[in-house]
mmCIF file of C-alpha atoms in Angstrom:
data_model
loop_
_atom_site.group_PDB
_atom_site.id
_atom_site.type_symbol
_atom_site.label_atom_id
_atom_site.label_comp_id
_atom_site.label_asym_id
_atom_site.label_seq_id
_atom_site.Cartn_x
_atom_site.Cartn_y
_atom_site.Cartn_z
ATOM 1 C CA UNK A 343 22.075 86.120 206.133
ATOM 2 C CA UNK A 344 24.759 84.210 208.412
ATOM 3 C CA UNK A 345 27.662 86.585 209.749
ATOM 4 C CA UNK A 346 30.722 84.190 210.196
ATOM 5 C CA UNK A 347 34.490 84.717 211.501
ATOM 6 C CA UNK A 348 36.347 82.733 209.167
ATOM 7 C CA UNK A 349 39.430 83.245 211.222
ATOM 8 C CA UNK A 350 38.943 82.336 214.536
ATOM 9 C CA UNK A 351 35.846 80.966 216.800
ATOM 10 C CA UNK A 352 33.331 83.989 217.603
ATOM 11 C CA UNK A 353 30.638 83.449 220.214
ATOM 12 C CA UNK A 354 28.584 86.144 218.219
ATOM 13 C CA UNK A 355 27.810 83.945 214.914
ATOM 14 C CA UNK A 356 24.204 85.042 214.145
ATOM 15 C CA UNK A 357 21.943 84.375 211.677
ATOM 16 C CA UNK A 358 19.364 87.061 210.557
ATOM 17 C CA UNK A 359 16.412 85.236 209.425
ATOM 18 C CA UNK A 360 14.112 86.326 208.083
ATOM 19 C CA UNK A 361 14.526 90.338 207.269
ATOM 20 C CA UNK A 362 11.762 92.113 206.276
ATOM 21 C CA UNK A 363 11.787 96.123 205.464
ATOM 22 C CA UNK A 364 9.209 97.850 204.292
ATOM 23 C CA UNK A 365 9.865 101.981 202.567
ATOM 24 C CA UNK A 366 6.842 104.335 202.140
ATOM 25 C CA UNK A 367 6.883 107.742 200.712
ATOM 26 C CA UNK A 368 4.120 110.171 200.863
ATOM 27 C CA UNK A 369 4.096 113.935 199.319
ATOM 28 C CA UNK A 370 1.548 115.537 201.544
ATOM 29 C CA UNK A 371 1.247 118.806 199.524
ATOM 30 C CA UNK A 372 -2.325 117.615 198.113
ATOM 31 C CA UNK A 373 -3.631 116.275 201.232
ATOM 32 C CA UNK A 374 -2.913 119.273 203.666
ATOM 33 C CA UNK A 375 -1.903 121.907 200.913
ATOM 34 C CA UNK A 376 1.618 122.211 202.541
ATOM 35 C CA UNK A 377 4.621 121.148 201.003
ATOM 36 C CA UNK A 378 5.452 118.674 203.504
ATOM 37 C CA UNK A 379 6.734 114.589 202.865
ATOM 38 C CA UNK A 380 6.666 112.170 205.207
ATOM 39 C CA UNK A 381 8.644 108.999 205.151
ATOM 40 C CA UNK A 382 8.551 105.404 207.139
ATOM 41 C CA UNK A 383 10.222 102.823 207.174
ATOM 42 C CA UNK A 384 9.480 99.612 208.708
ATOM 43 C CA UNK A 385 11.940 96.683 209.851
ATOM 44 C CA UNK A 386 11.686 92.992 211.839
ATOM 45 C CA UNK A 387 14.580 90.843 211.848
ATOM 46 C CA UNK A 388 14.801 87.583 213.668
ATOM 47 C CA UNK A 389 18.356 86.842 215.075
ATOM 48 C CA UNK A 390 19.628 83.538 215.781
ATOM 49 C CA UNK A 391 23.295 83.130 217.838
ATOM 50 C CA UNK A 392 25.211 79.724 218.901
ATOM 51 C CA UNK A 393 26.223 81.523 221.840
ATOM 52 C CA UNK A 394 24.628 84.318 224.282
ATOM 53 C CA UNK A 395 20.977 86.055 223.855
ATOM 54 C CA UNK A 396 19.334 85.786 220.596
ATOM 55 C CA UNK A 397 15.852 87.137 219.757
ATOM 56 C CA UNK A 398 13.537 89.358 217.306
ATOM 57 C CA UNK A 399 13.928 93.412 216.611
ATOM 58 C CA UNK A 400 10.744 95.519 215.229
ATOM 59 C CA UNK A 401 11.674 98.753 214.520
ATOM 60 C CA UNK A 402 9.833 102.125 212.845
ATOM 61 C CA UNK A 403 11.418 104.725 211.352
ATOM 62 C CA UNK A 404 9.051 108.142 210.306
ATOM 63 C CA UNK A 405 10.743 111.434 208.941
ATOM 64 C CA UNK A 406 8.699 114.781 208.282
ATOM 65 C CA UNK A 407 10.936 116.785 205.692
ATOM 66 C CA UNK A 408 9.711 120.960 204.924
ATOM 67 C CA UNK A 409 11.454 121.465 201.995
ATOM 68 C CA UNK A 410 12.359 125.692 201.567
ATOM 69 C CA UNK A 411 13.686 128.307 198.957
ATOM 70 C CA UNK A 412 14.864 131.678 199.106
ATOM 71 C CA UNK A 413 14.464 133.101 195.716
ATOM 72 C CA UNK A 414 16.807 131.556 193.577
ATOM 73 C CA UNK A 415 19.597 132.040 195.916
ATOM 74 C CA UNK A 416 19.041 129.622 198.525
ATOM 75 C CA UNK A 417 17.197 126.185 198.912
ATOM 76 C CA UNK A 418 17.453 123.216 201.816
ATOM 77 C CA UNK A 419 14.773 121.268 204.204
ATOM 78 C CA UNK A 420 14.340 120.877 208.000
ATOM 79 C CA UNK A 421 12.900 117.555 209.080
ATOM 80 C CA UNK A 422 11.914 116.157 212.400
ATOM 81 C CA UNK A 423 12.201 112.065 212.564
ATOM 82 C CA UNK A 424 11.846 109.193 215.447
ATOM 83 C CA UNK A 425 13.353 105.774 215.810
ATOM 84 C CA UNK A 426 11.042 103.560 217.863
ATOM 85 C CA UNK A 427 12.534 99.754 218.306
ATOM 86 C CA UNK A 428 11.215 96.777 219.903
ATOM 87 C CA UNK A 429 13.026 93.778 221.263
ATOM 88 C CA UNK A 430 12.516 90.738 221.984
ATOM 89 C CA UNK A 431 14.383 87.987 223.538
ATOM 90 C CA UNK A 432 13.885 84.375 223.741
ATOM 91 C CA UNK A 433 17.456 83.725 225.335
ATOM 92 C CA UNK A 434 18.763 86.495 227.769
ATOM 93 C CA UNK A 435 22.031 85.108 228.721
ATOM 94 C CA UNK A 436 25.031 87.601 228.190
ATOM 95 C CA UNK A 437 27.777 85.569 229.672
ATOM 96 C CA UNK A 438 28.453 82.762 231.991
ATOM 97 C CA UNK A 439 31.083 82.024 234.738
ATOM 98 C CA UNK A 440 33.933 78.639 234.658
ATOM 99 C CA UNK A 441 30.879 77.073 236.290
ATOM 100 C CA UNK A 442 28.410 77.389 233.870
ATOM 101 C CA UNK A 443 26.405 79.891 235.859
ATOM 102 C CA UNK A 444 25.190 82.747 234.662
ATOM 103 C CA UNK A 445 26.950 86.445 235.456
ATOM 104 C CA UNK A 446 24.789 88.609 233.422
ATOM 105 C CA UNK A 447 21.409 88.581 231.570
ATOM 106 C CA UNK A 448 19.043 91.204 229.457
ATOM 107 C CA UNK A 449 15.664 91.280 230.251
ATOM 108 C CA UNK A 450 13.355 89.684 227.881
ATOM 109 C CA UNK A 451 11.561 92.409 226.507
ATOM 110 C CA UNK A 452 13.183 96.110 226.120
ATOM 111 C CA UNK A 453 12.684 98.768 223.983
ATOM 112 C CA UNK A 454 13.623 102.593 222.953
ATOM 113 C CA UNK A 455 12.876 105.830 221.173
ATOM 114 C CA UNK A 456 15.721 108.281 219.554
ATOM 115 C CA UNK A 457 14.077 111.631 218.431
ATOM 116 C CA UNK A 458 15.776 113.967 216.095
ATOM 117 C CA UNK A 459 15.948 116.968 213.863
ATOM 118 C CA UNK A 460 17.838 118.261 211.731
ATOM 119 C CA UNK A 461 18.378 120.430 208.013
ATOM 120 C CA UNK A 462 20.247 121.848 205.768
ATOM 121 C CA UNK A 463 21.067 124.837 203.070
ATOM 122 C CA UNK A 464 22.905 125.383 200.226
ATOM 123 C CA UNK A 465 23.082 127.367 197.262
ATOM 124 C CA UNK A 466 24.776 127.198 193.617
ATOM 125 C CA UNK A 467 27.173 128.976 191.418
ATOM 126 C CA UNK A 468 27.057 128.011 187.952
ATOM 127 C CA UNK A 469 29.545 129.142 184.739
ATOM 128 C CA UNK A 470 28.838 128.286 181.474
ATOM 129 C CA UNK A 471 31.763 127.224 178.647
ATOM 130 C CA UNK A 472 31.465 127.157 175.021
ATOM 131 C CA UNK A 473 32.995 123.115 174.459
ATOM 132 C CA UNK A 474 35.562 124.723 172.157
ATOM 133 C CA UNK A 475 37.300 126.182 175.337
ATOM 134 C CA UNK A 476 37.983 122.651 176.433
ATOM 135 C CA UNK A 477 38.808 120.661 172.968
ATOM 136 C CA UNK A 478 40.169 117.515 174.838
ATOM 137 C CA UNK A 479 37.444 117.094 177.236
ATOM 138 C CA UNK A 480 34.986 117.517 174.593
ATOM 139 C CA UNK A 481 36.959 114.577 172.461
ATOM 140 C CA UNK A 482 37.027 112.229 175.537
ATOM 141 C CA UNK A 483 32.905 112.803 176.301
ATOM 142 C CA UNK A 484 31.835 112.026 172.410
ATOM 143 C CA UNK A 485 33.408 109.064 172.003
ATOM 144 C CA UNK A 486 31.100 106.225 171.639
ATOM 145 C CA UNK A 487 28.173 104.978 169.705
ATOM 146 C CA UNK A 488 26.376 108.165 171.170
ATOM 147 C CA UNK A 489 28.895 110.376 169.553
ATOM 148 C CA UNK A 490 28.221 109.228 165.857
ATOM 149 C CA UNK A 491 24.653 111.021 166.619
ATOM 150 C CA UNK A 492 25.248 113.800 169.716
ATOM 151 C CA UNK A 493 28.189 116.819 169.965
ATOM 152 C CA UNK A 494 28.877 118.889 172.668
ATOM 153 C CA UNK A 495 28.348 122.025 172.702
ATOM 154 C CA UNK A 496 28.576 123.489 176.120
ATOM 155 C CA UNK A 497 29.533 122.644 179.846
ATOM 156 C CA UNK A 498 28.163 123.786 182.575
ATOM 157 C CA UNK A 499 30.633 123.749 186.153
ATOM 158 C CA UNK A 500 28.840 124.322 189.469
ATOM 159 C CA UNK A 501 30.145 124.850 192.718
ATOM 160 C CA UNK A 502 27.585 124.261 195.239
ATOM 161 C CA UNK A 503 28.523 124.838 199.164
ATOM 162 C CA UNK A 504 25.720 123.354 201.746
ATOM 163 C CA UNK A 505 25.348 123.326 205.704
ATOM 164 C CA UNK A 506 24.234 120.572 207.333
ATOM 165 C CA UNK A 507 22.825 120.151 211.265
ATOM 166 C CA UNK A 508 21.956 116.857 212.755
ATOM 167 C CA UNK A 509 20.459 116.082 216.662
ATOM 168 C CA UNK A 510 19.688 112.486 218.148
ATOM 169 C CA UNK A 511 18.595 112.679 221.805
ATOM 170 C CA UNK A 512 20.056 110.920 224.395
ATOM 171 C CA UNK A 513 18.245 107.450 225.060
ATOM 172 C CA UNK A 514 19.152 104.565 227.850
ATOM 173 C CA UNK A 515 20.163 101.366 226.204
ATOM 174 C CA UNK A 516 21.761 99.673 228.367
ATOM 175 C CA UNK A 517 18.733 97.038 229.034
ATOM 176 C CA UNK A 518 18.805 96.826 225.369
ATOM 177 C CA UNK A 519 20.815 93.990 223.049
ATOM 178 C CA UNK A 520 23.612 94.707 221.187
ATOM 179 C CA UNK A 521 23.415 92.102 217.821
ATOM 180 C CA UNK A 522 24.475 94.826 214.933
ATOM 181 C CA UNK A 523 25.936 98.315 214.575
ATOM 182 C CA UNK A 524 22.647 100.006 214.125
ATOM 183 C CA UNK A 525 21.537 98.830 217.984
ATOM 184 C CA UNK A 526 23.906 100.891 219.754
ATOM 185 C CA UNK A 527 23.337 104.519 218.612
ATOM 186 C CA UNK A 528 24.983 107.586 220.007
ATOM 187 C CA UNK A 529 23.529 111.039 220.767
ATOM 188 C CA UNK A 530 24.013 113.255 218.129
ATOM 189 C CA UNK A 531 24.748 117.024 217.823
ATOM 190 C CA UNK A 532 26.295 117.805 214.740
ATOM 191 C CA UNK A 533 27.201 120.141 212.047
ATOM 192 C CA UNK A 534 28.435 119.884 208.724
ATOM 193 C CA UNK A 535 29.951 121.967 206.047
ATOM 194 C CA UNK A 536 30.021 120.514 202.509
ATOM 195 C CA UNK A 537 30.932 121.461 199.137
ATOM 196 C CA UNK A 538 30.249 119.633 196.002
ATOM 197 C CA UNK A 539 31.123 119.918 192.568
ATOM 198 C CA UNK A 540 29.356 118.750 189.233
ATOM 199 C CA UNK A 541 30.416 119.330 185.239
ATOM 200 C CA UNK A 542 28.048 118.779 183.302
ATOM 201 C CA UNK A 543 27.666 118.600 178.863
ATOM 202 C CA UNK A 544 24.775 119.800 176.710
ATOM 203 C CA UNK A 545 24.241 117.743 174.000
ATOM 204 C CA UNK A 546 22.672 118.504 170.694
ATOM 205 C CA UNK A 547 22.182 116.743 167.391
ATOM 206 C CA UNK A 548 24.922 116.483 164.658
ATOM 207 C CA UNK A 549 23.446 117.279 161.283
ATOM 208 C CA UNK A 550 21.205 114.102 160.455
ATOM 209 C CA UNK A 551 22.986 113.234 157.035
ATOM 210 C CA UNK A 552 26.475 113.181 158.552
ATOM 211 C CA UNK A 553 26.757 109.849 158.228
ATOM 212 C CA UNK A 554 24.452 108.934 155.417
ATOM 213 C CA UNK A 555 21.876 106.984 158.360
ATOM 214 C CA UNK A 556 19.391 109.578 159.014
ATOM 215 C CA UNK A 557 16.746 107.205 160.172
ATOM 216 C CA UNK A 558 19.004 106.323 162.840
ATOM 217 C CA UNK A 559 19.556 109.007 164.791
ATOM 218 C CA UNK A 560 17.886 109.316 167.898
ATOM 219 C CA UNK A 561 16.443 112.114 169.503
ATOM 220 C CA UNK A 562 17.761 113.277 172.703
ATOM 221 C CA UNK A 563 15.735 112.209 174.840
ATOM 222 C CA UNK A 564 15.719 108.442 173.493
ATOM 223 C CA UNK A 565 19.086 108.337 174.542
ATOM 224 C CA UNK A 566 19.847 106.277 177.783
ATOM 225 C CA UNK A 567 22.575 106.421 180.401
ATOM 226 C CA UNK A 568 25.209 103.610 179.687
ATOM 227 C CA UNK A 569 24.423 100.446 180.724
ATOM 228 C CA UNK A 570 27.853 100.077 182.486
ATOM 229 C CA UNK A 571 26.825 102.540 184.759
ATOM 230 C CA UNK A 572 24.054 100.296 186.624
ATOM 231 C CA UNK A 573 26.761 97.529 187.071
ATOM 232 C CA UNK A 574 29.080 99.155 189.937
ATOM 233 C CA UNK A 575 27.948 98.117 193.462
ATOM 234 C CA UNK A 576 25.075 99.975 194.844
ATOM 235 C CA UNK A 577 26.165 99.930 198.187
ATOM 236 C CA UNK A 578 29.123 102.238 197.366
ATOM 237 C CA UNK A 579 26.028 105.471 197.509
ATOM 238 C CA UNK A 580 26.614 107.561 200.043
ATOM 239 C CA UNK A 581 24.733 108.246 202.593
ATOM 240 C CA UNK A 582 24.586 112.097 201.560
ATOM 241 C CA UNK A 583 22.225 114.636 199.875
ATOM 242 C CA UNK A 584 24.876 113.921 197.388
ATOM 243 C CA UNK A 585 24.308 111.220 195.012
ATOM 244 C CA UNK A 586 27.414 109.427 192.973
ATOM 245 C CA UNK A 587 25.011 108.480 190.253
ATOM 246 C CA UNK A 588 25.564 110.885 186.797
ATOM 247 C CA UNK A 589 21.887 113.154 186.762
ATOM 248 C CA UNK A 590 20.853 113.126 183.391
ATOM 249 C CA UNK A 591 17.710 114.464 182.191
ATOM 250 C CA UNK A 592 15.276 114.226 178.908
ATOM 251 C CA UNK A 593 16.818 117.048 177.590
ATOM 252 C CA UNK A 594 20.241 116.394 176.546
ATOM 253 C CA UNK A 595 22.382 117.283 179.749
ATOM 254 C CA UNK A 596 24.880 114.621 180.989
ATOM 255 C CA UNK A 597 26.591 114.854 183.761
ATOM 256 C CA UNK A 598 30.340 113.886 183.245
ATOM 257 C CA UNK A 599 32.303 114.596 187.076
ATOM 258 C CA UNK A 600 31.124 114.933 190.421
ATOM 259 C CA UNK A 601 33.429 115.628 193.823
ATOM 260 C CA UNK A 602 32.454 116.760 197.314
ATOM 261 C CA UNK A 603 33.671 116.919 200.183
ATOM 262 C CA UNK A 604 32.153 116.544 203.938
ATOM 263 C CA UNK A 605 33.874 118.016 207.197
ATOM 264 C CA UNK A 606 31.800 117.497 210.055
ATOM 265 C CA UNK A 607 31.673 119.535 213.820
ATOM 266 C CA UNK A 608 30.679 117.640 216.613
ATOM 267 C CA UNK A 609 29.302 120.447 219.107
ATOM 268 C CA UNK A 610 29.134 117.556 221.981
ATOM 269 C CA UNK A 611 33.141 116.762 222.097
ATOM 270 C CA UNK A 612 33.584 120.431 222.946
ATOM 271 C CA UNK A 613 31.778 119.985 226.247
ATOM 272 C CA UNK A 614 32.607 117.209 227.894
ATOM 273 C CA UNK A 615 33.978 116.447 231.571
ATOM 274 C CA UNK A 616 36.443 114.350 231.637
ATOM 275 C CA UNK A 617 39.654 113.591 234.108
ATOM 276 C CA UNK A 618 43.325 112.374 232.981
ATOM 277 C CA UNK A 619 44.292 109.139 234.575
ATOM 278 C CA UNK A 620 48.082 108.136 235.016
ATOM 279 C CA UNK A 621 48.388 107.703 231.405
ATOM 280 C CA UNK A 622 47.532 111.497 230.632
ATOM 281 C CA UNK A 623 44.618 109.766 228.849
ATOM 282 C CA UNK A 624 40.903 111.565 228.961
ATOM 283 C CA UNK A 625 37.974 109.467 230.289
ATOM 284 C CA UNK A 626 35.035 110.399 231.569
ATOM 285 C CA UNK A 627 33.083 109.962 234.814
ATOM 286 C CA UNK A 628 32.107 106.565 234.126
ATOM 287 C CA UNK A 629 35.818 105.406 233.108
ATOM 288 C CA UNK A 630 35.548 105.539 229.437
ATOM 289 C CA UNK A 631 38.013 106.968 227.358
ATOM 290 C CA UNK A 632 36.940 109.754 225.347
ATOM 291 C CA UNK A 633 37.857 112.613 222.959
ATOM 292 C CA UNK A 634 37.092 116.446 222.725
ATOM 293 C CA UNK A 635 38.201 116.850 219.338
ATOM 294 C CA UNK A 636 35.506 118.251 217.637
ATOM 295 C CA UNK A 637 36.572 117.898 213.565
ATOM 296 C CA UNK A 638 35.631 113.829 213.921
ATOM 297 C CA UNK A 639 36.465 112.975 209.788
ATOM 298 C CA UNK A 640 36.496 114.263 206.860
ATOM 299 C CA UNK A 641 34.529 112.677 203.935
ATOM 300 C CA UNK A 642 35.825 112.758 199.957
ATOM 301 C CA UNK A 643 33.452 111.283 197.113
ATOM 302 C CA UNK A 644 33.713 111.724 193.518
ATOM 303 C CA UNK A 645 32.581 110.365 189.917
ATOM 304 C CA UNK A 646 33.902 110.396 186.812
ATOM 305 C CA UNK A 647 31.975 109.875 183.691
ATOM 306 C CA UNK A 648 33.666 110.596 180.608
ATOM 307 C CA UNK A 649 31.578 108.555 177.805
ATOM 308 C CA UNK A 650 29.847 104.986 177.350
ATOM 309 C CA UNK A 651 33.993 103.293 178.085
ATOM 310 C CA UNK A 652 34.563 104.674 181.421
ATOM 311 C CA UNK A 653 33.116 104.666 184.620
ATOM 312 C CA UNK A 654 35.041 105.543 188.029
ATOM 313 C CA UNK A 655 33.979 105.736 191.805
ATOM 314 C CA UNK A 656 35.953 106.636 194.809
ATOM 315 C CA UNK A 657 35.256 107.218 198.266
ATOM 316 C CA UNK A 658 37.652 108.575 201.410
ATOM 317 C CA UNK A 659 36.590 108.797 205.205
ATOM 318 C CA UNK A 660 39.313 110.121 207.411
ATOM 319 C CA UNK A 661 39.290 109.883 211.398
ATOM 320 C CA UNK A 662 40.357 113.004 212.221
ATOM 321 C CA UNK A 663 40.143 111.867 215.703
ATOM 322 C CA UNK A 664 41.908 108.677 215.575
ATOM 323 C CA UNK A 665 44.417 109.658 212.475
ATOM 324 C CA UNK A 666 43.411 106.628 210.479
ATOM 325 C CA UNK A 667 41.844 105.922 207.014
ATOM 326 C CA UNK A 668 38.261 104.338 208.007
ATOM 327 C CA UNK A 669 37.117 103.322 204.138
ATOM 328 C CA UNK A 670 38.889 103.753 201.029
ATOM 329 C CA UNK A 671 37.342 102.476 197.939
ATOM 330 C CA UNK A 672 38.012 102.740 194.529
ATOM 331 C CA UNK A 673 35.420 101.773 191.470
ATOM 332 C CA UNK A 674 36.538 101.514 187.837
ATOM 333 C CA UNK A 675 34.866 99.768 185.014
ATOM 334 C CA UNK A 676 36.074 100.048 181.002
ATOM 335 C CA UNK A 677 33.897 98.452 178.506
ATOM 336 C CA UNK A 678 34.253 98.130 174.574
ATOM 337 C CA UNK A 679 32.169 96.747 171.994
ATOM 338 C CA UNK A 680 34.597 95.802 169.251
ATOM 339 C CA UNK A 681 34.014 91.971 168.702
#
C-alpha cells in the first residue's frame, strides 16, 4: 500500500509492505464448559518513509467476551481485551536542524500494552402487523422475480435500546512511533446509549399454480439475498454491535429497514484540570488544549432494503465537541433486469 499527498510534498510518504493479519475465533463452551469466546488477532506491517524513522510493527490483539441473558428480557456480554505492540526501527530520525543535524530521534526498539474492558445490554420490543395494514409497503417489498413466488404476510418492527461501557488504560507512548492512526491511542472511559431499529417481512408461498410454473417455485429457504446487496463497499460496516447488512434467515424473514443511533458519554472530559490562557481557551497542565464536554458525537446509521431494485446505505458522525460533520456517506444502488 503507498499513502501519497497528491497535493503538495509530505515528508510522511510511507509504504506499508508487506501487511500481514491473521483473525482467530474460538467458542470455549466445550473446552471449559463455560460460555466464554476468545478472540486474537495478529498483525506485522513493515513501513517504509522517504523522510524521518521508518521501521516494522508486530502487534496482538486477544478479547475474552461472557456473553449473558436475563430471561427473555435482557441479553449483552462483558469482555476483557489487551493490545500488546512491538516496534521496531531501522531509522530513528524524527527531524533534523538547517544543518543537517539531528534534533530529535526514537529509540530503536519500543513497545506498549493498552488493557481494557468493557460490555453492554440491551433488550427488545417487538409488534407484529398483519401486511394488509401497510398495503404500499407490502407492494414496494414484492416486487421482483422473488415476488412472482413469495407474499408478505406480516412485519415485524422492533425497537431495541442498548448500553454500552468502554475502558482503555492509560499507557506512555511517547518513545513510541507515530506512522498511522491506530499508533497513537487515547485512554478510554466511555459510555454509550444506543437505540436501533429493524422492520422486518415474513414471507410465505403464493399458491404454486398461480402462474401455471409450479416446478419453479422455490422453497423459502432456497431463496438468496440479492446479489446487489454484496456489491456496496464493505468498509462502509460500522464498527458497532449493529450490523448494516439485511439479517435474513432460512425461514422466510427478510429484513427490509434498519436505523440506530449512537450518543456517546465520555466520563474523562468531566474531570479534567485545566487553566484558561489569554485566549479564554482550556489547556491543560502540559499546554494542550482540551475540552470538558462530555457528549463527544453522535452517530446515525441506517439501511433500506425494499426488494431485489433497491439498496441504500447512509452513515452520520457528528462532533458534538467541535460542531462539525466528521463522515457523511451515502450508498444507493438500483438494478433491473429488463434486457
Amino acid at each position: 500500500l503507498l499513502q501519497q499527498n497528491l497535493t503538495s510534498n509530505d515528508d510522511k510518504v510511507l509504504q506499508r509492505l508487506p501487511y500481514i493479519s491473521l483473525n482467530g475465533y474460538h467458542p470455549l463452551e466445550e473446552v471449559l464448559g463455560v460460555n466464554l469466546r476468545l478472540t486474537d488477532q495478529l498483525k506485522y506491517t513493515r513501513f517504509s518513509r522517504k523522510e524521518n524513522y521508518d521501521g516494522s510493527k508486530l502487534e496482538l490483539y486477544e478479547k475474552l467476551t461472557k456473553p449473558f441473558y436475563f430471561g427473555k428480557y435482557l441479553e449483552g456480554s462483558v469482555y476483557t481485551d489487551a493490545r500488546l505492540t512491538k516496534y521496531s526501527l531501522s531509522n530513528t530520525v524524527v527531524s533534523k536542524d538547517s544543518n543537517g543535524q539531528v534534533e530529535s530521534s526514537l529509540p530503536s526498539s519500543s513497545d506498549r500494552l493498552l488493557p481494557g474492558i468493557g460490555g453492554s445490554v440491551g433488550t427488545t420490543f417487538e409488534k407484529v402487523v398483519s401486511s394488509e395494514a401497510l398495503p404500499v409497503l407490502k407492494y414496494l417489498g414484492e416486487l421482483g422475480q422473488s415476488g412472482r413466488y413469495f407474499e408478505i404476510a406480516k412485519f415485524k418492527h422492533t425497537l431495541e435500546p442498548s448500553l454500552g461501557y468502554r475502558f482503555i488504560a492509560k499507557a506512555n507512548q511517547k518513545d513510541n512511533p507515530d506512522f498511522l492512526d491506530g499508533d497513537r491511542l487515547r485512554n478510554r472511559n466511555i459510555g454509550t446509549i444506543n437505540l436501533t431499529q429493524r422492520w422486518f417481512a415474513k414471507l410465505q408461498g403464493r399458491d404454486e399454480n398461480l402462474y401455471g410454473e409450479s416446478d419453479l417455485a422455490p422453497r423459502a429457504e432456497d431463496v438468496q439475498p440479492p446479489s446487489l446487496l454484496d456489491s456496496l463497499e464493505s468498509d462502509f460496516m460500522p464498527n458497532s454491535s449493529t450490523s448494516m447488512t439485511p439479517i435474513r434467515d432460512r425461514s422466510g424473514i427478510r429484513e427490509m429497514a434498519n436505523f440506530s443511533i449512537s450518543q456517546p458519554y465520555d466520563f474523562n472530559r468531566s474531570r479534567v484540570d485545566y487553566t484558561l490562557n489569554d485566549r479564554g481557551q482550556k489547556i491543560d497542565q502540559n499546554g494542550n488544549y482540551v475540552s470538558t464536554f462530555p457528549w463527544i458525537a453522535t452517530k446515525l446509521t441506517g439501511s433500506l432494503f425494499l426488494n431485489e431494485y433497491l439498496a441504500l446505505r447512509a452513515r452520520y458522525d457528528y462532533n458534538l465537541e467541535d460542531s462539525r460533520i466528521e463522515t457523511y456517506k451515502i450508498d444507493e444502488q438500483f438494478t433491473t433486469k429488463r434486457g
